[in-house]
CSV table of C-alpha atoms and ligand atoms in Angstrom, one decimal:
chain,number,residue,atom,x,y,z
A,30,MET,CA,-25.2,-65.8,-51.7
A,31,ASN,CA,-28.0,-65.0,-49.1
A,32,ILE,CA,-29.2,-61.5,-48.6
A,33,GLU,CA,-31.3,-60.9,-45.4
A,34,ARG,CA,-34.9,-59.9,-46.6
A,35,SER,CA,-35.2,-57.6,-43.4
A,36,ILE,CA,-32.6,-54.9,-44.6
A,37,PHE,CA,-34.9,-54.0,-47.5
A,38,ARG,CA,-37.4,-51.7,-46.0
A,39,GLU,CA,-40.4,-49.6,-47.2
A,40,TYR,CA,-38.3,-46.5,-48.0
A,41,ASP,CA,-34.6,-47.5,-48.0
A,42,ILE,CA,-32.1,-50.3,-47.3
A,43,ARG,CA,-30.3,-50.4,-43.9
A,44,GLY,CA,-28.5,-53.0,-42.1
A,45,THR,CA,-25.4,-53.7,-40.1
A,46,TYR,CA,-21.9,-53.7,-41.3
A,47,PRO,CA,-20.5,-56.3,-42.1
A,48,GLU,CA,-22.9,-58.8,-41.2
A,49,GLN,CA,-26.0,-57.6,-43.3
A,50,ILE,CA,-24.5,-55.2,-45.8
A,51,ASN,CA,-21.1,-55.7,-46.9
A,52,GLU,CA,-19.0,-55.2,-50.0
A,53,SER,CA,-20.2,-58.5,-51.6
A,54,SER,CA,-23.9,-57.9,-50.8
A,55,ILE,CA,-23.9,-54.3,-52.1
A,56,LYS,CA,-22.4,-55.4,-55.4
A,57,LEU,CA,-25.7,-57.7,-55.8
A,58,ILE,CA,-27.8,-54.8,-54.6
A,59,ALA,CA,-26.0,-52.5,-57.2
A,60,HIS,CA,-27.0,-55.3,-59.9
A,61,ALA,CA,-30.6,-55.0,-58.8
A,62,ILE,CA,-30.6,-51.3,-59.0
A,63,ALA,CA,-29.0,-51.1,-62.4
A,64,ILE,CA,-32.0,-53.6,-63.6
A,65,ARG,CA,-34.5,-51.0,-62.1
A,66,CYS,CA,-32.6,-48.1,-63.8
A,67,LYS,CA,-32.7,-49.8,-67.0
A,68,LYS,CA,-36.4,-50.3,-66.8
A,69,ASP,CA,-36.8,-46.6,-66.4
A,70,GLY,CA,-34.3,-45.7,-69.2
A,71,VAL,CA,-31.9,-44.5,-66.8
A,72,ASN,CA,-28.1,-45.3,-67.6
A,73,THR,CA,-26.2,-42.8,-65.6
A,74,LEU,CA,-26.5,-42.6,-61.5
A,75,VAL,CA,-25.0,-39.9,-59.2
A,76,VAL,CA,-23.6,-41.8,-56.1
A,77,GLY,CA,-22.2,-40.5,-52.9
A,78,ARG,CA,-21.6,-41.5,-49.3
A,79,ASP,CA,-22.0,-40.2,-45.7
A,80,GLY,CA,-19.0,-40.4,-43.1
A,81,ARG,CA,-19.3,-43.9,-41.7
A,82,LEU,CA,-16.3,-45.8,-41.4
A,83,SER,CA,-17.6,-48.6,-44.0
A,84,GLY,CA,-18.6,-45.8,-46.5
A,85,PRO,CA,-15.4,-45.8,-48.7
A,86,SER,CA,-15.2,-49.6,-49.2
A,87,LEU,CA,-19.0,-49.9,-49.7
A,88,LEU,CA,-19.0,-47.0,-52.2
A,89,ASP,CA,-16.2,-48.5,-54.2
A,90,ALA,CA,-17.9,-51.9,-54.3
A,91,PHE,CA,-21.1,-50.4,-55.1
A,92,CYS,CA,-19.5,-48.5,-58.1
A,93,SER,CA,-18.2,-51.5,-59.6
A,94,GLY,CA,-21.3,-53.3,-59.3
A,95,LEU,CA,-23.0,-50.6,-61.4
A,96,LEU,CA,-20.1,-50.3,-63.8
A,97,GLU,CA,-20.1,-54.0,-64.5
A,98,SER,CA,-23.8,-53.8,-65.2
A,99,GLY,CA,-23.3,-51.0,-67.8
A,100,ILE,CA,-24.5,-48.1,-65.7
A,101,ASN,CA,-22.5,-44.8,-65.7
A,102,VAL,CA,-21.4,-43.5,-62.4
A,103,ASN,CA,-21.0,-39.7,-61.4
A,104,ASN,CA,-19.1,-40.2,-57.9
A,105,ILE,CA,-19.4,-37.0,-55.9
A,106,GLY,CA,-17.7,-38.8,-52.8
A,107,LEU,CA,-18.2,-37.9,-49.3
A,108,VAL,CA,-21.7,-35.6,-48.9
A,109,THR,CA,-24.8,-35.2,-47.2
A,110,SER,CA,-28.0,-36.7,-48.5
A,111,PRO,CA,-29.3,-33.1,-49.5
A,112,LEU,CA,-26.3,-32.9,-51.4
A,113,LEU,CA,-26.8,-36.1,-53.2
A,114,TYR,CA,-30.4,-35.3,-53.9
A,115,TYR,CA,-29.3,-31.9,-55.2
A,116,ALA,CA,-26.8,-33.4,-57.7
A,117,ALA,CA,-29.4,-36.0,-58.8
A,118,LYS,CA,-31.7,-33.0,-59.5
A,119,LYS,CA,-29.0,-31.5,-61.4
A,120,SER,CA,-28.3,-34.3,-63.5
A,121,ILE,CA,-29.9,-35.3,-66.8
A,122,SER,CA,-31.2,-38.7,-65.4
A,123,LYS,CA,-32.5,-37.3,-62.0
A,124,SER,CA,-31.4,-40.2,-60.5
A,125,GLY,CA,-29.1,-40.9,-57.6
A,126,VAL,CA,-27.8,-43.3,-54.8
A,127,MET,CA,-26.6,-42.5,-51.2
A,128,ILE,CA,-24.8,-44.8,-49.3
A,129,THR,CA,-25.9,-43.9,-45.6
A,130,GLY,CA,-26.7,-45.1,-42.3
A,131,SER,CA,-28.4,-41.9,-41.4
A,132,HIS,CA,-28.5,-41.5,-37.7
A,133,ASN,CA,-28.2,-45.1,-36.7
A,134,PRO,CA,-25.6,-46.5,-34.8
A,135,LYS,CA,-22.2,-46.4,-36.2
A,136,ASN,CA,-22.0,-50.1,-37.4
A,137,TYR,CA,-25.0,-49.6,-39.6
A,138,ASN,CA,-24.9,-48.4,-43.2
A,139,GLY,CA,-27.6,-48.4,-46.0
A,140,ILE,CA,-29.0,-46.9,-49.2
A,141,LYS,CA,-31.2,-44.2,-50.2
A,142,MET,CA,-32.3,-44.1,-53.7
A,143,VAL,CA,-34.1,-41.8,-56.2
A,144,ILE,CA,-34.8,-42.9,-59.7
A,145,ASN,CA,-36.3,-40.6,-62.4
A,146,ASP,CA,-36.8,-38.0,-59.6
A,147,ASN,CA,-38.9,-40.7,-57.5
A,148,PRO,CA,-38.1,-42.3,-54.1
A,149,ILE,CA,-37.6,-46.0,-54.7
A,150,SER,CA,-38.5,-48.7,-51.9
A,151,GLY,CA,-36.3,-51.2,-50.5
A,152,THR,CA,-38.8,-53.8,-51.1
A,153,GLU,CA,-38.9,-53.2,-54.8
A,154,ILE,CA,-35.1,-53.7,-55.2
A,155,TYR,CA,-35.2,-56.8,-53.0
A,156,SER,CA,-37.6,-58.3,-55.7
A,157,LEU,CA,-35.0,-57.7,-58.3
A,158,ILE,CA,-32.0,-59.3,-56.5
A,159,SER,CA,-30.5,-62.5,-58.4
A,160,ASN,CA,-27.5,-64.4,-57.8
A,161,LYS,CA,-27.4,-65.1,-61.5
A,162,ASP,CA,-24.5,-63.8,-63.4
A,163,ILE,CA,-25.0,-60.7,-65.0
A,164,ASP,CA,-25.7,-60.4,-68.7
A,165,GLN,CA,-22.5,-59.3,-70.5
A,166,VAL,CA,-22.7,-55.7,-71.3
A,167,LYS,CA,-20.4,-53.0,-72.1
A,168,ASN,CA,-19.0,-51.6,-68.9
A,169,GLY,CA,-20.2,-48.2,-67.7
A,170,GLU,CA,-18.0,-45.2,-67.2
A,171,ILE,CA,-17.0,-43.5,-64.1
A,172,GLU,CA,-16.3,-39.6,-63.6
A,173,TYR,CA,-15.7,-38.0,-60.2
A,174,SER,CA,-16.9,-34.5,-59.4
A,175,ASP,CA,-17.4,-32.2,-56.5
A,176,ILE,CA,-20.9,-30.5,-56.1
A,177,LYS,CA,-20.4,-28.4,-53.1
A,178,SER,CA,-19.4,-25.3,-54.6
A,179,GLU,CA,-22.2,-25.4,-57.0
A,180,TYR,CA,-24.5,-26.0,-54.1
A,181,ILE,CA,-23.2,-23.3,-52.0
A,182,ASP,CA,-23.4,-20.7,-55.0
A,183,GLU,CA,-27.0,-21.6,-55.6
A,184,VAL,CA,-28.1,-21.3,-51.7
A,185,CYS,CA,-26.3,-18.0,-51.6
A,186,LYS,CA,-28.3,-16.7,-54.4
A,187,ASN,CA,-31.7,-18.3,-53.0
A,188,ILE,CA,-31.3,-16.8,-49.7
A,189,PHE,CA,-31.2,-13.2,-49.0
A,190,ILE,CA,-29.8,-12.1,-45.6
A,191,LYS,CA,-29.5,-8.6,-44.3
A,192,LYS,CA,-26.3,-8.0,-42.4
A,193,PRO,CA,-25.3,-11.7,-41.8
A,194,GLU,CA,-22.2,-10.6,-39.8
A,195,SER,CA,-24.3,-9.3,-37.0
A,196,LEU,CA,-25.5,-12.9,-36.3
A,197,LYS,CA,-23.6,-15.4,-34.3
A,198,ILE,CA,-24.5,-19.0,-35.2
A,199,VAL,CA,-23.5,-22.3,-33.6
A,200,LEU,CA,-23.5,-25.3,-36.1
A,201,ASP,CA,-23.2,-28.9,-34.4
A,202,CYS,CA,-22.5,-31.4,-37.2
A,203,GLY,CA,-22.0,-34.1,-34.6
A,204,ASN,CA,-19.0,-35.4,-36.8
A,205,GLY,CA,-21.4,-36.5,-39.2
A,206,SER,CA,-21.3,-35.6,-43.0
A,207,ALA,CA,-22.9,-32.2,-42.6
A,208,GLY,CA,-19.4,-31.1,-41.6
A,209,CYS,CA,-18.3,-31.2,-45.0
A,210,ILE,CA,-20.9,-28.5,-46.1
A,211,ALA,CA,-22.8,-26.7,-43.3
A,212,PRO,CA,-19.7,-24.6,-41.9
A,213,ASP,CA,-18.5,-23.7,-45.4
A,214,LEU,CA,-22.2,-22.7,-46.4
A,215,PHE,CA,-22.8,-20.6,-43.4
A,216,LYS,CA,-19.5,-18.8,-43.8
A,217,LYS,CA,-20.2,-18.1,-47.2
A,218,LEU,CA,-23.6,-16.7,-46.4
A,219,GLY,CA,-21.5,-14.2,-44.2
A,220,PHE,CA,-22.5,-15.5,-40.7
A,221,ASN,CA,-20.4,-15.3,-37.7
A,222,VAL,CA,-19.9,-19.1,-37.3
A,223,ILE,CA,-18.9,-21.1,-34.3
A,224,GLU,CA,-18.4,-24.8,-35.0
A,225,LEU,CA,-18.9,-28.0,-33.1
A,226,PHE,CA,-17.7,-31.5,-34.1
A,227,SER,CA,-17.1,-30.4,-38.0
A,228,GLU,CA,-14.6,-33.0,-38.4
A,229,VAL,CA,-16.2,-35.9,-40.3
A,230,ASP,CA,-15.6,-39.1,-38.1
A,231,GLY,CA,-17.6,-42.1,-38.4
A,232,ASN,CA,-16.8,-43.3,-34.7
A,233,PHE,CA,-19.0,-40.2,-33.7
A,234,PRO,CA,-16.5,-39.5,-30.7
A,235,ASN,CA,-18.5,-36.6,-29.1
A,236,HIS,CA,-22.1,-37.5,-29.3
A,237,HIS,CA,-24.4,-39.5,-31.8
A,238,PRO,CA,-25.4,-37.3,-34.6
A,239,ASP,CA,-29.2,-37.4,-33.9
A,240,PRO,CA,-30.9,-34.1,-33.1
A,241,GLY,CA,-34.2,-35.9,-32.4
A,242,LYS,CA,-32.8,-37.0,-29.0
A,243,ILE,CA,-32.5,-34.1,-26.3
A,244,GLU,CA,-29.1,-35.8,-25.0
A,245,ASN,CA,-27.4,-35.1,-28.2
A,246,LEU,CA,-28.2,-31.4,-28.0
A,247,GLN,CA,-26.6,-30.7,-24.8
A,248,ASP,CA,-23.2,-29.6,-26.3
A,249,LEU,CA,-25.1,-27.3,-28.6
A,250,ILE,CA,-27.2,-25.7,-25.9
A,251,GLN,CA,-24.0,-25.3,-23.8
A,252,LYS,CA,-22.2,-23.6,-26.7
A,253,VAL,CA,-24.9,-21.2,-27.5
A,254,SER,CA,-25.2,-20.0,-24.1
A,255,GLU,CA,-21.3,-19.7,-23.7
A,256,HIS,CA,-21.0,-17.7,-26.8
A,257,ASN,CA,-24.3,-15.6,-26.3
A,258,ALA,CA,-25.2,-16.9,-29.8
A,259,ASP,CA,-28.3,-16.0,-31.6
A,260,ILE,CA,-29.1,-19.4,-32.8
A,261,GLY,CA,-28.0,-22.9,-33.0
A,262,PHE,CA,-28.4,-25.8,-35.2
A,263,ALA,CA,-27.6,-29.6,-35.1
A,264,PHE,CA,-27.7,-31.9,-38.1
A,265,ASP,CA,-28.2,-35.7,-38.2
A,266,GLY,CA,-25.5,-38.3,-39.8
A,267,ASP,CA,-26.5,-37.5,-43.3
A,268,GLY,CA,-27.4,-34.0,-43.0
A,269,ASP,CA,-31.2,-34.3,-43.9
A,270,ARG,CA,-32.5,-33.3,-40.6
A,271,VAL,CA,-32.1,-30.4,-38.5
A,272,GLY,CA,-32.6,-29.6,-34.9
A,273,LEU,CA,-32.9,-25.9,-33.7
A,274,VAL,CA,-31.8,-24.3,-30.4
A,275,THR,CA,-32.8,-20.8,-29.3
A,276,ASN,CA,-30.7,-17.8,-28.1
A,277,ASN,CA,-32.3,-18.8,-24.8
A,278,GLY,CA,-30.9,-22.6,-25.1
A,279,ASP,CA,-34.4,-23.9,-25.7
A,280,LEU,CA,-34.9,-26.8,-28.1
A,281,ILE,CA,-37.7,-26.2,-30.7
A,282,PHE,CA,-39.6,-29.0,-31.8
A,283,PRO,CA,-39.7,-29.6,-35.6
A,284,ASP,CA,-43.6,-28.9,-35.7
A,285,LYS,CA,-42.9,-25.5,-34.0
A,286,LEU,CA,-40.3,-24.8,-36.7
A,287,MET,CA,-42.7,-25.8,-39.4
A,288,MET,CA,-44.9,-22.9,-37.9
A,289,LEU,CA,-42.2,-20.4,-38.4
A,290,PHE,CA,-41.5,-21.4,-41.9
A,291,SER,CA,-45.3,-21.8,-42.9
A,292,LYS,CA,-46.2,-18.2,-41.8
A,293,ASP,CA,-43.1,-17.0,-43.6
A,294,ILE,CA,-43.8,-18.6,-46.7
A,295,LEU,CA,-47.7,-18.1,-46.8
A,296,SER,CA,-46.9,-14.2,-46.5
A,297,MET,CA,-45.4,-14.4,-49.8
A,298,LYS,CA,-47.2,-17.2,-51.7
A,299,LYS,CA,-50.4,-19.1,-51.1
A,300,GLY,CA,-50.8,-22.8,-51.4
A,301,SER,CA,-50.8,-26.0,-49.4
A,302,ILE,CA,-48.4,-27.3,-46.7
A,303,VAL,CA,-47.9,-31.0,-45.8
A,304,PHE,CA,-46.9,-32.1,-42.4
A,305,ASP,CA,-47.2,-35.8,-40.9
A,306,VAL,CA,-49.7,-37.3,-38.3
A,307,LYS,CA,-47.2,-36.7,-35.3
A,308,CYS,CA,-47.5,-32.9,-35.8
A,309,SER,CA,-49.2,-30.4,-33.4
A,310,ASN,CA,-52.8,-29.3,-34.0
A,311,GLN,CA,-51.5,-25.8,-33.7
A,312,LEU,CA,-49.5,-26.2,-36.8
A,313,GLY,CA,-52.6,-26.8,-39.0
A,314,SER,CA,-54.3,-23.5,-37.3
A,315,VAL,CA,-51.2,-21.6,-38.0
A,316,ILE,CA,-51.4,-22.7,-41.8
A,317,GLN,CA,-55.0,-21.9,-42.1
A,318,GLU,CA,-54.8,-18.6,-40.3
A,319,ASN,CA,-52.1,-17.6,-42.7
A,320,GLY,CA,-54.3,-18.4,-45.8
A,321,GLY,CA,-52.7,-21.9,-46.6
A,322,HIS,CA,-54.1,-25.3,-46.9
A,323,ALA,CA,-53.1,-27.7,-44.3
A,324,ILE,CA,-52.5,-31.4,-45.4
A,325,MET,CA,-51.9,-34.0,-42.9
A,326,SER,CA,-50.1,-36.9,-44.2
A,327,PRO,CA,-48.9,-40.6,-42.9
A,328,THR,CA,-45.5,-40.4,-41.4
A,329,GLY,CA,-42.5,-41.1,-43.8
A,330,HIS,CA,-40.4,-39.5,-46.4
A,331,PHE,CA,-42.1,-41.5,-49.2
A,332,HIS,CA,-45.6,-40.2,-48.2
A,333,ILE,CA,-44.6,-36.6,-47.7
A,334,LYS,CA,-42.7,-36.2,-50.9
A,335,LYS,CA,-45.7,-37.9,-52.8
A,336,SER,CA,-48.0,-35.4,-51.2
A,337,ILE,CA,-46.0,-32.3,-52.1
A,338,LYS,CA,-45.9,-33.6,-55.6
A,339,GLU,CA,-49.4,-34.4,-55.9
A,340,ASN,CA,-50.6,-31.0,-54.3
A,341,ASP,CA,-47.7,-29.0,-55.5
A,342,SER,CA,-47.2,-27.8,-52.0
A,343,LEU,CA,-45.0,-25.0,-50.9
A,344,LEU,CA,-43.5,-27.0,-47.8
A,345,GLY,CA,-43.5,-30.3,-46.2
A,346,GLY,CA,-42.3,-31.4,-43.0
A,347,GLU,CA,-42.2,-34.2,-40.4
A,348,MET,CA,-42.0,-34.3,-36.7
A,349,SER,CA,-38.6,-36.1,-37.0
A,350,GLY,CA,-36.9,-33.0,-38.3
A,351,HIS,CA,-36.9,-33.6,-42.3
A,352,ILE,CA,-38.3,-30.4,-43.8
A,353,PHE,CA,-38.8,-30.2,-47.6
A,354,PHE,CA,-38.8,-26.6,-49.1
A,355,ASN,CA,-40.6,-26.6,-52.4
A,356,ASP,CA,-41.5,-22.8,-52.8
A,357,LYS,CA,-38.2,-21.6,-53.8
A,358,TRP,CA,-36.1,-24.9,-53.5
A,359,TYR,CA,-36.3,-28.5,-55.0
A,360,GLY,CA,-38.7,-30.3,-52.7
A,361,PHE,CA,-36.3,-32.6,-50.9
A,362,ASP,CA,-35.5,-32.9,-47.4
A,363,ASP,CA,-32.4,-30.7,-46.6
A,364,GLY,CA,-31.3,-29.9,-43.1
A,365,HIS,CA,-28.5,-27.4,-43.8
A,366,TYR,CA,-31.0,-25.3,-46.4
A,367,ALA,CA,-33.6,-25.5,-43.7
A,368,ALA,CA,-31.2,-24.1,-41.1
A,369,ALA,CA,-30.3,-21.3,-43.6
A,370,ARG,CA,-34.1,-20.4,-44.1
A,371,ALA,CA,-34.6,-20.1,-40.4
A,372,THR,CA,-31.6,-17.5,-40.2
A,373,GLU,CA,-33.1,-15.7,-43.3
A,374,ILE,CA,-36.3,-15.0,-41.1
A,375,LEU,CA,-34.3,-14.1,-38.1
A,376,ALA,CA,-32.2,-11.9,-40.0
A,377,ARG,CA,-35.2,-10.0,-41.4
A,378,SER,CA,-36.7,-9.5,-38.1
A,379,ASP,CA,-35.6,-7.3,-35.3
A,380,LYS,CA,-36.8,-9.9,-32.8
A,381,SER,CA,-34.8,-12.8,-31.4
A,382,ILE,CA,-35.4,-16.2,-32.5
A,383,SER,CA,-37.1,-17.1,-29.0
A,384,GLU,CA,-39.4,-14.0,-29.5
A,385,LEU,CA,-40.3,-15.3,-33.0
A,386,PHE,CA,-41.5,-18.6,-31.6
A,387,GLU,CA,-43.3,-17.0,-28.6
A,388,GLU,CA,-45.7,-15.4,-31.2
A,389,PHE,CA,-47.1,-19.1,-31.9
A,390,PRO,CA,-49.8,-20.6,-29.6
A,391,SER,CA,-48.0,-22.7,-26.8
A,392,SER,CA,-49.4,-26.0,-25.8
A,393,SER,CA,-48.0,-28.8,-23.7
A,394,SER,CA,-46.8,-32.0,-25.8
A,395,THR,CA,-44.7,-35.0,-25.3
A,396,PRO,CA,-41.9,-35.6,-27.7
A,397,GLU,CA,-42.4,-38.8,-29.5
A,398,LEU,CA,-42.8,-41.7,-27.2
A,399,ASN,CA,-42.0,-45.5,-28.0
A,400,ILE,CA,-43.3,-49.0,-26.6
A,401,SER,CA,-41.1,-51.8,-27.7
A,402,VAL,CA,-43.0,-54.6,-29.6
A,403,THR,CA,-41.9,-56.7,-32.7
A,404,ASP,CA,-41.8,-55.9,-36.4
A,405,LYS,CA,-44.2,-58.9,-36.9
A,406,THR,CA,-46.8,-57.6,-34.4
A,407,LYS,CA,-46.8,-53.9,-34.5
A,408,PHE,CA,-49.3,-53.4,-37.5
A,409,THR,CA,-51.7,-56.1,-35.9
A,410,ILE,CA,-51.6,-54.2,-32.6
A,411,ILE,CA,-52.3,-50.9,-34.2
A,412,ASN,CA,-55.1,-52.5,-36.5
A,413,LYS,CA,-56.8,-54.0,-33.4
A,414,PHE,CA,-56.4,-50.7,-31.3
A,415,ALA,CA,-58.1,-48.8,-34.2
A,416,ASP,CA,-60.9,-51.2,-34.3
A,417,GLU,CA,-61.5,-51.7,-30.8
A,418,CYS,CA,-60.9,-48.3,-29.2
A,419,ASP,CA,-63.9,-46.9,-27.3
A,420,LEU,CA,-62.4,-43.2,-26.8
A,421,GLU,CA,-64.9,-40.5,-28.1
A,422,GLY,CA,-63.3,-38.0,-30.4
A,423,GLU,CA,-62.6,-37.1,-34.1
A,424,LYS,CA,-60.7,-40.1,-35.2
A,425,ILE,CA,-58.1,-39.9,-38.0
A,426,THR,CA,-56.9,-43.2,-39.4
A,427,ILE,CA,-54.4,-42.2,-42.2
A,428,ASP,CA,-51.4,-43.8,-40.1
A,429,GLY,CA,-52.5,-45.5,-36.9
A,430,LEU,CA,-55.2,-43.8,-34.9
A,431,ARG,CA,-55.1,-40.1,-33.8
A,432,ILE,CA,-57.8,-38.9,-31.9
A,433,ASN,CA,-58.5,-35.2,-31.7
A,434,PHE,CA,-60.4,-34.2,-28.4
A,435,LYS,CA,-61.8,-30.7,-27.4
A,436,ASN,CA,-58.5,-29.6,-25.7
A,437,GLY,CA,-55.9,-31.8,-27.3
A,438,TRP,CA,-55.0,-35.0,-29.1
A,439,GLY,CA,-53.2,-38.5,-28.8
A,440,LEU,CA,-51.7,-40.7,-31.5
A,441,ILE,CA,-50.7,-44.3,-31.6
A,442,ARG,CA,-49.1,-45.7,-34.8
A,443,ALA,CA,-46.5,-48.5,-35.8
A,444,SER,CA,-43.1,-47.2,-36.5
A,445,ASN,CA,-42.1,-47.9,-40.2
A,446,THR,CA,-38.4,-48.3,-39.3
A,447,THR,CA,-38.1,-49.8,-36.0
A,448,PRO,CA,-39.9,-52.7,-34.0
A,449,LYS,CA,-41.9,-49.9,-32.0
A,450,LEU,CA,-45.1,-48.4,-31.3
A,451,VAL,CA,-44.9,-44.6,-31.6
A,452,LEU,CA,-47.2,-42.3,-29.5
A,453,ARG,CA,-47.5,-38.6,-28.9
A,454,PHE,CA,-49.9,-36.4,-26.9
A,455,GLU,CA,-50.6,-32.7,-26.8
A,456,ALA,CA,-53.1,-30.4,-25.1
A,457,ASP,CA,-53.7,-27.1,-23.9
A,458,SER,CA,-52.2,-28.0,-20.5
A,459,ILE,CA,-49.9,-30.5,-19.0
A,460,ASP,CA,-52.8,-31.9,-16.8
A,461,GLU,CA,-55.0,-32.4,-20.0
A,462,MET,CA,-52.0,-33.7,-21.8
A,463,ASN,CA,-51.4,-36.4,-19.0
A,464,ASN,CA,-54.9,-37.1,-18.9
A,465,ILE,CA,-55.3,-37.8,-22.7
A,466,LYS,CA,-51.9,-40.0,-22.3
A,467,GLY,CA,-53.6,-41.8,-19.5
A,468,LEU,CA,-56.7,-42.6,-21.3
A,469,PHE,CA,-54.6,-44.0,-24.4
A,470,LEU,CA,-52.4,-46.3,-22.3
A,471,SER,CA,-55.4,-47.7,-20.4
A,472,GLU,CA,-57.2,-48.3,-23.6
A,473,LEU,CA,-54.0,-50.0,-24.8
A,474,SER,CA,-53.6,-52.2,-22.1
A,475,ARG,CA,-57.2,-53.2,-22.0
A,476,ILE,CA,-57.4,-54.1,-25.8
A,477,CYS,CA,-53.9,-55.5,-25.9
A,478,PRO,CA,-53.1,-57.1,-22.3
A,479,ASP,CA,-49.9,-58.8,-23.4
A,480,ILE,CA,-48.1,-55.5,-24.3
A,481,ASP,CA,-45.6,-54.6,-21.8
A,482,ILE,CA,-46.2,-50.6,-21.7
A,483,ASN,CA,-42.8,-49.4,-21.0
A,484,LEU,CA,-42.5,-45.8,-22.5
A,485,ASP,CA,-39.2,-44.6,-23.7
B,527,ZN,ZN1,-31.0,-38.4,-42.0
């Protein structure tokens, strides 16, 4: 049987169901993961799935592939990725696999893995795929457990909220798997919770579970205003990313949310904070002003997690909305926990959430912009651009090319996960931001005249 090489990616495995990932191919992937586990002395895996329609049958096939390879399985069923990471952290083997399509269209599914507390790349698993019969071993054993109440109890002990009943919170789970945990968690924390789309439904009948796109936040914004709520949160399909909407209905970009978390954490502890190359310059300034050490990292789960470990950082975050608390939590990205931390700060203050964000420097910035290219050409384009770019400024080349100018910055990099170039611009004023954007785009068309520069 042939498995497409392209579904094994730098950080995970992802493809369409049933064409690229199906019950037979996921069994072969399970055999390969079993080989990887044994290399590390791991003989038990926690496994779970998000709410996609293909999830139950893929998880069953995956479990049987592990069992016949002699791996023991703890099946925690329908969960979010943070719940799976949490269960893996609590297990003796510190290893787990999540069957998830994250925020991708509903016909997608995939795999995120942690083995011995380390993220494992899809490409490494691809190198272990074999069509040979597996060696005859004693079958593994399977048990079923529910991690949710243990998780909720631990978050409730971890977070202190004064008078939670006075806060009205809207939660939009977008029919993703966050619906199985976020409403229960926030009710247990004592808030006045208003729910949107908590029923897990892999058809995503209301809007797509991707809070990174403004069109997916319209229901949340409307509900916050309708109920005069204090804050609103939206989660992506597997609950590892969060989007925040203020009492005024404004969407807060994740780098601004990181400013709020950084200031709060640094008031209690000093240390470093990691953020990706797409984040605002202002975030680095806020971290430094509050006595922290700011570390800029390449974009991607793998890099942020690695940097947090290497520097024993207090917090990590990405512009995409993945936020990793490591001050008094476990250092994995957890959308519902991040939401609970934001409400902890709000509850402690006598200000509204919009007033709390107003305390930070404002700037004009674009969201993430994309130019479609191909997976084959994206890195060549970026390398050529970085080599030949004549723009004057402080050049940062940890991931693509970011240039800091006097009043702002611009970034162009290759997406790790899609056939796209990623651009972002920020400056003191809209005019200056558009100016920097114009400089980058004209430089791009000079260096790579064949690219169709169509920003989306
Ligand atoms: Zn996700």
